[in-house]
Every structure is written in C-alpha cells, then in structure tokens.
Amino acid sequence: ITVRNNNIEGFNRVQILVTSSYYDDGWKTEYIKNALVEGNYGRNALGYSAIYIQGASGIVRDNVVENAPRAIQIQPYANTGTGTVENNTLSAYWTGIFYNGAEKAAGKWEILNNTITATEGTMGSTPVYTNETWAGLEVIGLKSNEGVLFSGNKIDGQGATGITRGIAMVSGIADTA
C-alpha cells in the first residue's frame, strides 16, 4: 500500500488510515506489511489522528501535518514487520506522535528526525483535547521485545495549553521493551 503526495484538509476522524482491522461477522485482523505513507500534506484534522497506522508496518516519511489533535499514531498490535517514522513536520494540539498498542510480537519501530510543534488548535477542533496534557512523543502499551527507538527528533511545546511533556513513556511499558 502506498499513499503518496496527497493534499488532505478537514475530516472529523482520520485523514489517512492504513489499518489491518476490519469487520466481517466480528472484528478480524490481516496484518499489512511494507506500507508507505510519504509526501502528504494534511491540514486541520478535526478529531483523533491525522495519520493513523493500525496493525500495519512500513514507512511514514516526509509528510506535513498542520493543526491536528494527534499528528501521527502508530499502533502495530502484533505485526512483526518493522517500521520507520522519519522526516515529518508536525503541529498538533494533543500529541505529535503517539505510539501505542505494540504487543509482544510487534516488530521494531524507529521514530527519527521529525519536527514536532505544539499548537492551540482552532475553531472546530475536538473540545475534549483542550487543556489536557500535550506530548511531543507519547508511548503507551509497549510490550514488544523489539522496542522502539526515538532519535534526532525536534520537539517544541511552547504553543500548547495546559501541561506539556516532551517525550512521555506513560503506562504498560514492558521490562523487555
């Protein structure tokens, strides 16, 4: 799957979604490997995550996201494929990059050389996110034996309202991660 060079504005849930989960007489998962999300421009996402990689692995690079609740969310589940999030320019009013739901079998991810800036959000942004804790990079539920590497990222929290955190390892982090 390749999602490249798109200009996306608005949308009240997700601007770009690559997911392995689907409903067919109950929720099912068929893991996607080697997805590429590259060179896209997203502006004014109104709720949740602008770019959401769920149960998939691959590369998310050279994207620009302006004014989103969460700019990028990576949720690999037990997908054994590896992934890289690199060289993205992001402004968000809740979380710049959110990495969560990496089960024990999940492959290694690297989050490299991204520029993340806090923003206040604009009219129409989801009210539940205002005045909550802002994080540049946030990790929850990391059980993977392969872990995740954060390196070379530039994080500026000055535009946030409420409590701010640069890199937050919050809960459910395994000793082996």
mmCIF file of C-alpha atoms in Angstrom:
data_model
loop_
_atom_site.group_PDB
_atom_site.id
_atom_site.type_symbol
_atom_site.label_atom_id
_atom_site.label_comp_id
_atom_site.label_asym_id
_atom_site.label_seq_id
_atom_site.Cartn_x
_atom_site.Cartn_y
_atom_site.Cartn_z
ATOM 1 C CA ILE A 1 0.000 0.000 0.000
ATOM 2 C CA THR A 2 1.363 3.407 -0.970
ATOM 3 C CA VAL A 3 -0.242 6.738 -0.016
ATOM 4 C CA ARG A 4 1.841 9.476 -1.639
ATOM 5 C CA ASN A 5 1.638 13.208 -2.398
ATOM 6 C CA ASN A 6 -1.953 13.918 -1.346
ATOM 7 C CA ASN A 7 -3.355 17.194 -0.035
ATOM 8 C CA ILE A 8 -5.985 16.488 2.635
ATOM 9 C CA GLU A 9 -7.921 19.046 4.691
ATOM 10 C CA GLY A 10 -10.558 18.661 7.406
ATOM 11 C CA PHE A 11 -12.246 15.325 8.226
ATOM 12 C CA ASN A 12 -13.614 14.614 11.676
ATOM 13 C CA ARG A 13 -11.857 11.313 12.445
ATOM 14 C CA VAL A 14 -8.700 10.409 10.455
ATOM 15 C CA GLN A 15 -7.145 11.935 7.342
ATOM 16 C CA ILE A 16 -5.003 8.930 6.324
ATOM 17 C CA LEU A 17 -5.803 5.480 7.751
ATOM 18 C CA VAL A 18 -3.853 2.299 6.989
ATOM 19 C CA THR A 19 -5.464 -0.454 9.056
ATOM 20 C CA SER A 20 -5.381 -4.219 9.194
ATOM 21 C CA SER A 21 -8.624 -4.439 11.164
ATOM 22 C CA TYR A 22 -11.981 -4.945 9.513
ATOM 23 C CA TYR A 23 -15.442 -6.117 10.463
ATOM 24 C CA ASP A 24 -16.821 -9.306 8.887
ATOM 25 C CA ASP A 25 -19.189 -11.034 11.312
ATOM 26 C CA GLY A 26 -16.881 -9.841 14.100
ATOM 27 C CA TRP A 27 -13.578 -7.927 14.153
ATOM 28 C CA LYS A 28 -10.758 -9.559 12.179
ATOM 29 C CA THR A 29 -7.116 -8.677 11.507
ATOM 30 C CA GLU A 30 -4.911 -9.339 8.489
ATOM 31 C CA TYR A 31 -1.599 -7.609 9.117
ATOM 32 C CA ILE A 32 -0.301 -5.240 6.451
ATOM 33 C CA LYS A 33 3.463 -5.025 5.892
ATOM 34 C CA ASN A 34 5.556 -2.528 3.922
ATOM 35 C CA ALA A 35 3.012 0.289 3.775
ATOM 36 C CA LEU A 36 4.411 3.624 2.568
ATOM 37 C CA VAL A 37 2.852 6.948 3.595
ATOM 38 C CA GLU A 38 5.012 9.634 2.022
ATOM 39 C CA GLY A 39 4.949 13.276 0.979
ATOM 40 C CA ASN A 40 1.377 14.021 2.057
ATOM 41 C CA TYR A 41 0.067 17.349 3.331
ATOM 42 C CA GLY A 42 -2.708 17.266 5.936
ATOM 43 C CA ARG A 43 -4.286 20.346 7.457
ATOM 44 C CA ASN A 44 -6.939 20.980 10.118
ATOM 45 C CA ALA A 45 -7.808 17.449 11.168
ATOM 46 C CA LEU A 46 -10.813 17.868 13.439
ATOM 47 C CA GLY A 47 -10.532 14.784 15.630
ATOM 48 C CA TYR A 48 -8.262 11.924 16.611
ATOM 49 C CA SER A 49 -5.151 11.304 14.413
ATOM 50 C CA ALA A 50 -4.263 12.866 11.060
ATOM 51 C CA ILE A 51 -2.161 9.826 10.014
ATOM 52 C CA TYR A 52 -3.076 6.529 11.680
ATOM 53 C CA ILE A 53 -1.125 3.306 11.043
ATOM 54 C CA GLN A 54 -3.029 0.480 12.785
ATOM 55 C CA GLY A 55 -1.857 -3.141 12.712
ATOM 56 C CA ALA A 56 0.430 -2.254 9.831
ATOM 57 C CA SER A 57 4.162 -1.784 9.367
ATOM 58 C CA GLY A 58 6.187 0.264 6.938
ATOM 59 C CA ILE A 59 7.449 3.806 6.436
ATOM 60 C CA VAL A 60 5.837 7.153 7.262
ATOM 61 C CA ARG A 61 8.117 9.893 5.956
ATOM 62 C CA ASP A 62 8.305 13.409 4.572
ATOM 63 C CA ASN A 63 4.707 14.282 5.484
ATOM 64 C CA VAL A 64 3.496 17.658 6.717
ATOM 65 C CA VAL A 65 0.623 17.752 9.211
ATOM 66 C CA GLU A 66 -0.660 21.129 10.398
ATOM 67 C CA ASN A 67 -3.078 21.607 13.278
ATOM 68 C CA ALA A 68 -4.167 18.098 14.231
ATOM 69 C CA PRO A 69 -5.142 16.626 17.613
ATOM 70 C CA ARG A 70 -2.600 13.818 17.075
ATOM 71 C CA ALA A 71 -0.412 14.239 14.035
ATOM 72 C CA ILE A 72 0.709 10.578 13.690
ATOM 73 C CA GLN A 73 -0.433 7.466 15.548
ATOM 74 C CA ILE A 74 1.413 4.144 15.224
ATOM 75 C CA GLN A 75 -0.407 1.111 16.679
ATOM 76 C CA PRO A 76 1.288 -2.055 15.409
ATOM 77 C CA TYR A 77 -0.524 -4.664 17.536
ATOM 78 C CA ALA A 78 1.357 -7.963 16.898
ATOM 79 C CA ASN A 79 2.525 -7.111 13.375
ATOM 80 C CA THR A 80 6.087 -8.467 13.168
ATOM 81 C CA GLY A 81 7.086 -6.073 10.381
ATOM 82 C CA THR A 82 9.399 -3.164 11.142
ATOM 83 C CA GLY A 83 8.597 0.494 10.742
ATOM 84 C CA THR A 84 10.106 3.939 10.466
ATOM 85 C CA VAL A 85 8.577 7.378 11.044
ATOM 86 C CA GLU A 86 11.050 9.949 9.728
ATOM 87 C CA ASN A 87 11.497 13.487 8.472
ATOM 88 C CA ASN A 88 7.901 14.571 9.113
ATOM 89 C CA THR A 89 6.943 18.140 10.034
ATOM 90 C CA LEU A 90 4.061 18.079 12.506
ATOM 91 C CA SER A 91 1.974 20.535 14.512
ATOM 92 C CA ALA A 92 -0.549 19.112 16.947
ATOM 93 C CA TYR A 93 -2.634 20.249 19.893
ATOM 94 C CA TRP A 94 -2.689 16.918 21.784
ATOM 95 C CA THR A 95 0.183 14.630 20.689
ATOM 96 C CA GLY A 96 2.774 14.934 17.929
ATOM 97 C CA ILE A 97 3.500 11.198 17.558
ATOM 98 C CA PHE A 98 1.573 8.606 19.572
ATOM 99 C CA TYR A 99 2.970 5.049 19.663
ATOM 100 C CA ASN A 100 0.661 2.570 21.367
ATOM 101 C CA GLY A 101 -0.608 -0.997 21.343
ATOM 102 C CA ALA A 102 2.648 -2.771 20.473
ATOM 103 C CA GLU A 103 2.118 -6.361 21.572
ATOM 104 C CA LYS A 104 4.967 -8.751 22.431
ATOM 105 C CA ALA A 105 5.440 -9.948 18.821
ATOM 106 C CA ALA A 106 5.455 -6.432 17.286
ATOM 107 C CA GLY A 107 8.464 -5.562 15.145
ATOM 108 C CA LYS A 108 10.932 -2.778 15.898
ATOM 109 C CA TRP A 109 9.952 0.808 15.078
ATOM 110 C CA GLU A 110 12.214 3.827 14.742
ATOM 111 C CA ILE A 111 10.991 7.416 15.162
ATOM 112 C CA LEU A 112 13.724 9.599 13.612
ATOM 113 C CA ASN A 113 14.392 13.235 12.748
ATOM 114 C CA ASN A 114 10.837 14.553 12.998
ATOM 115 C CA THR A 115 9.986 18.179 13.805
ATOM 116 C CA ILE A 116 7.063 18.417 16.235
ATOM 117 C CA THR A 117 5.458 21.678 17.331
ATOM 118 C CA ALA A 118 2.596 22.292 19.747
ATOM 119 C CA THR A 119 -0.356 24.341 18.532
ATOM 120 C CA GLU A 120 -3.518 25.500 20.302
ATOM 121 C CA GLY A 121 -5.980 24.040 17.795
ATOM 122 C CA THR A 122 -8.608 26.084 16.019
ATOM 123 C CA MET A 123 -12.335 26.547 15.924
ATOM 124 C CA GLY A 124 -13.947 23.186 15.215
ATOM 125 C CA SER A 125 -11.232 21.190 16.972
ATOM 126 C CA THR A 126 -12.450 18.441 19.260
ATOM 127 C CA PRO A 127 -13.153 20.077 22.669
ATOM 128 C CA VAL A 128 -12.110 17.029 24.718
ATOM 129 C CA TYR A 129 -8.449 17.723 23.870
ATOM 130 C CA THR A 130 -8.235 21.322 25.073
ATOM 131 C CA ASN A 131 -6.217 21.967 28.238
ATOM 132 C CA GLU A 132 -5.155 18.314 28.540
ATOM 133 C CA THR A 133 -1.535 17.233 28.741
ATOM 134 C CA TRP A 134 0.350 17.833 25.489
ATOM 135 C CA ALA A 135 3.163 15.471 24.498
ATOM 136 C CA GLY A 136 5.576 15.663 21.607
ATOM 137 C CA LEU A 137 6.132 11.887 21.640
ATOM 138 C CA GLU A 138 3.987 9.582 23.771
ATOM 139 C CA VAL A 139 4.221 5.818 24.301
ATOM 140 C CA ILE A 140 1.530 3.683 25.958
ATOM 141 C CA GLY A 141 1.254 -0.103 25.938
ATOM 142 C CA LEU A 142 4.696 -1.126 24.700
ATOM 143 C CA LYS A 143 5.035 -4.891 25.190
ATOM 144 C CA SER A 144 7.220 -5.600 22.147
ATOM 145 C CA ASN A 145 10.541 -7.367 22.704
ATOM 146 C CA GLU A 146 11.891 -5.321 19.782
ATOM 147 C CA GLY A 147 11.104 -1.941 21.349
ATOM 148 C CA VAL A 148 11.099 1.461 19.697
ATOM 149 C CA LEU A 149 13.926 3.938 19.093
ATOM 150 C CA PHE A 150 13.473 7.720 19.301
ATOM 151 C CA SER A 151 16.388 9.708 17.881
ATOM 152 C CA GLY A 152 17.057 13.128 16.378
ATOM 153 C CA ASN A 153 13.528 14.488 16.858
ATOM 154 C CA LYS A 154 12.998 18.232 17.459
ATOM 155 C CA ILE A 155 10.118 18.941 19.853
ATOM 156 C CA ASP A 156 8.769 22.417 20.669
ATOM 157 C CA GLY A 157 5.948 22.519 23.244
ATOM 158 C CA GLN A 158 5.694 26.304 23.577
ATOM 159 C CA GLY A 159 2.384 26.619 21.697
ATOM 160 C CA ALA A 160 0.494 24.145 23.909
ATOM 161 C CA THR A 161 -2.098 24.998 26.515
ATOM 162 C CA GLY A 162 -2.143 23.050 29.770
ATOM 163 C CA ILE A 163 0.571 20.664 30.933
ATOM 164 C CA THR A 164 3.318 19.790 28.433
ATOM 165 C CA ARG A 165 5.708 16.833 28.108
ATOM 166 C CA GLY A 166 8.419 16.335 25.506
ATOM 167 C CA ILE A 167 8.788 12.551 25.458
ATOM 168 C CA ALA A 168 6.387 10.578 27.661
ATOM 169 C CA MET A 169 6.605 6.847 28.399
ATOM 170 C CA VAL A 170 3.308 6.565 30.216
ATOM 171 C CA SER A 171 1.921 3.131 31.093
ATOM 172 C CA GLY A 172 2.118 -0.518 30.129
ATOM 173 C CA ILE A 173 5.811 -0.463 29.194
ATOM 174 C CA ALA A 174 7.341 -3.955 29.387
ATOM 175 C CA ASP A 175 10.727 -4.540 31.011
ATOM 176 C CA THR A 176 11.935 -6.066 27.726
ATOM 177 C CA ALA A 177 10.983 -3.092 25.548
#
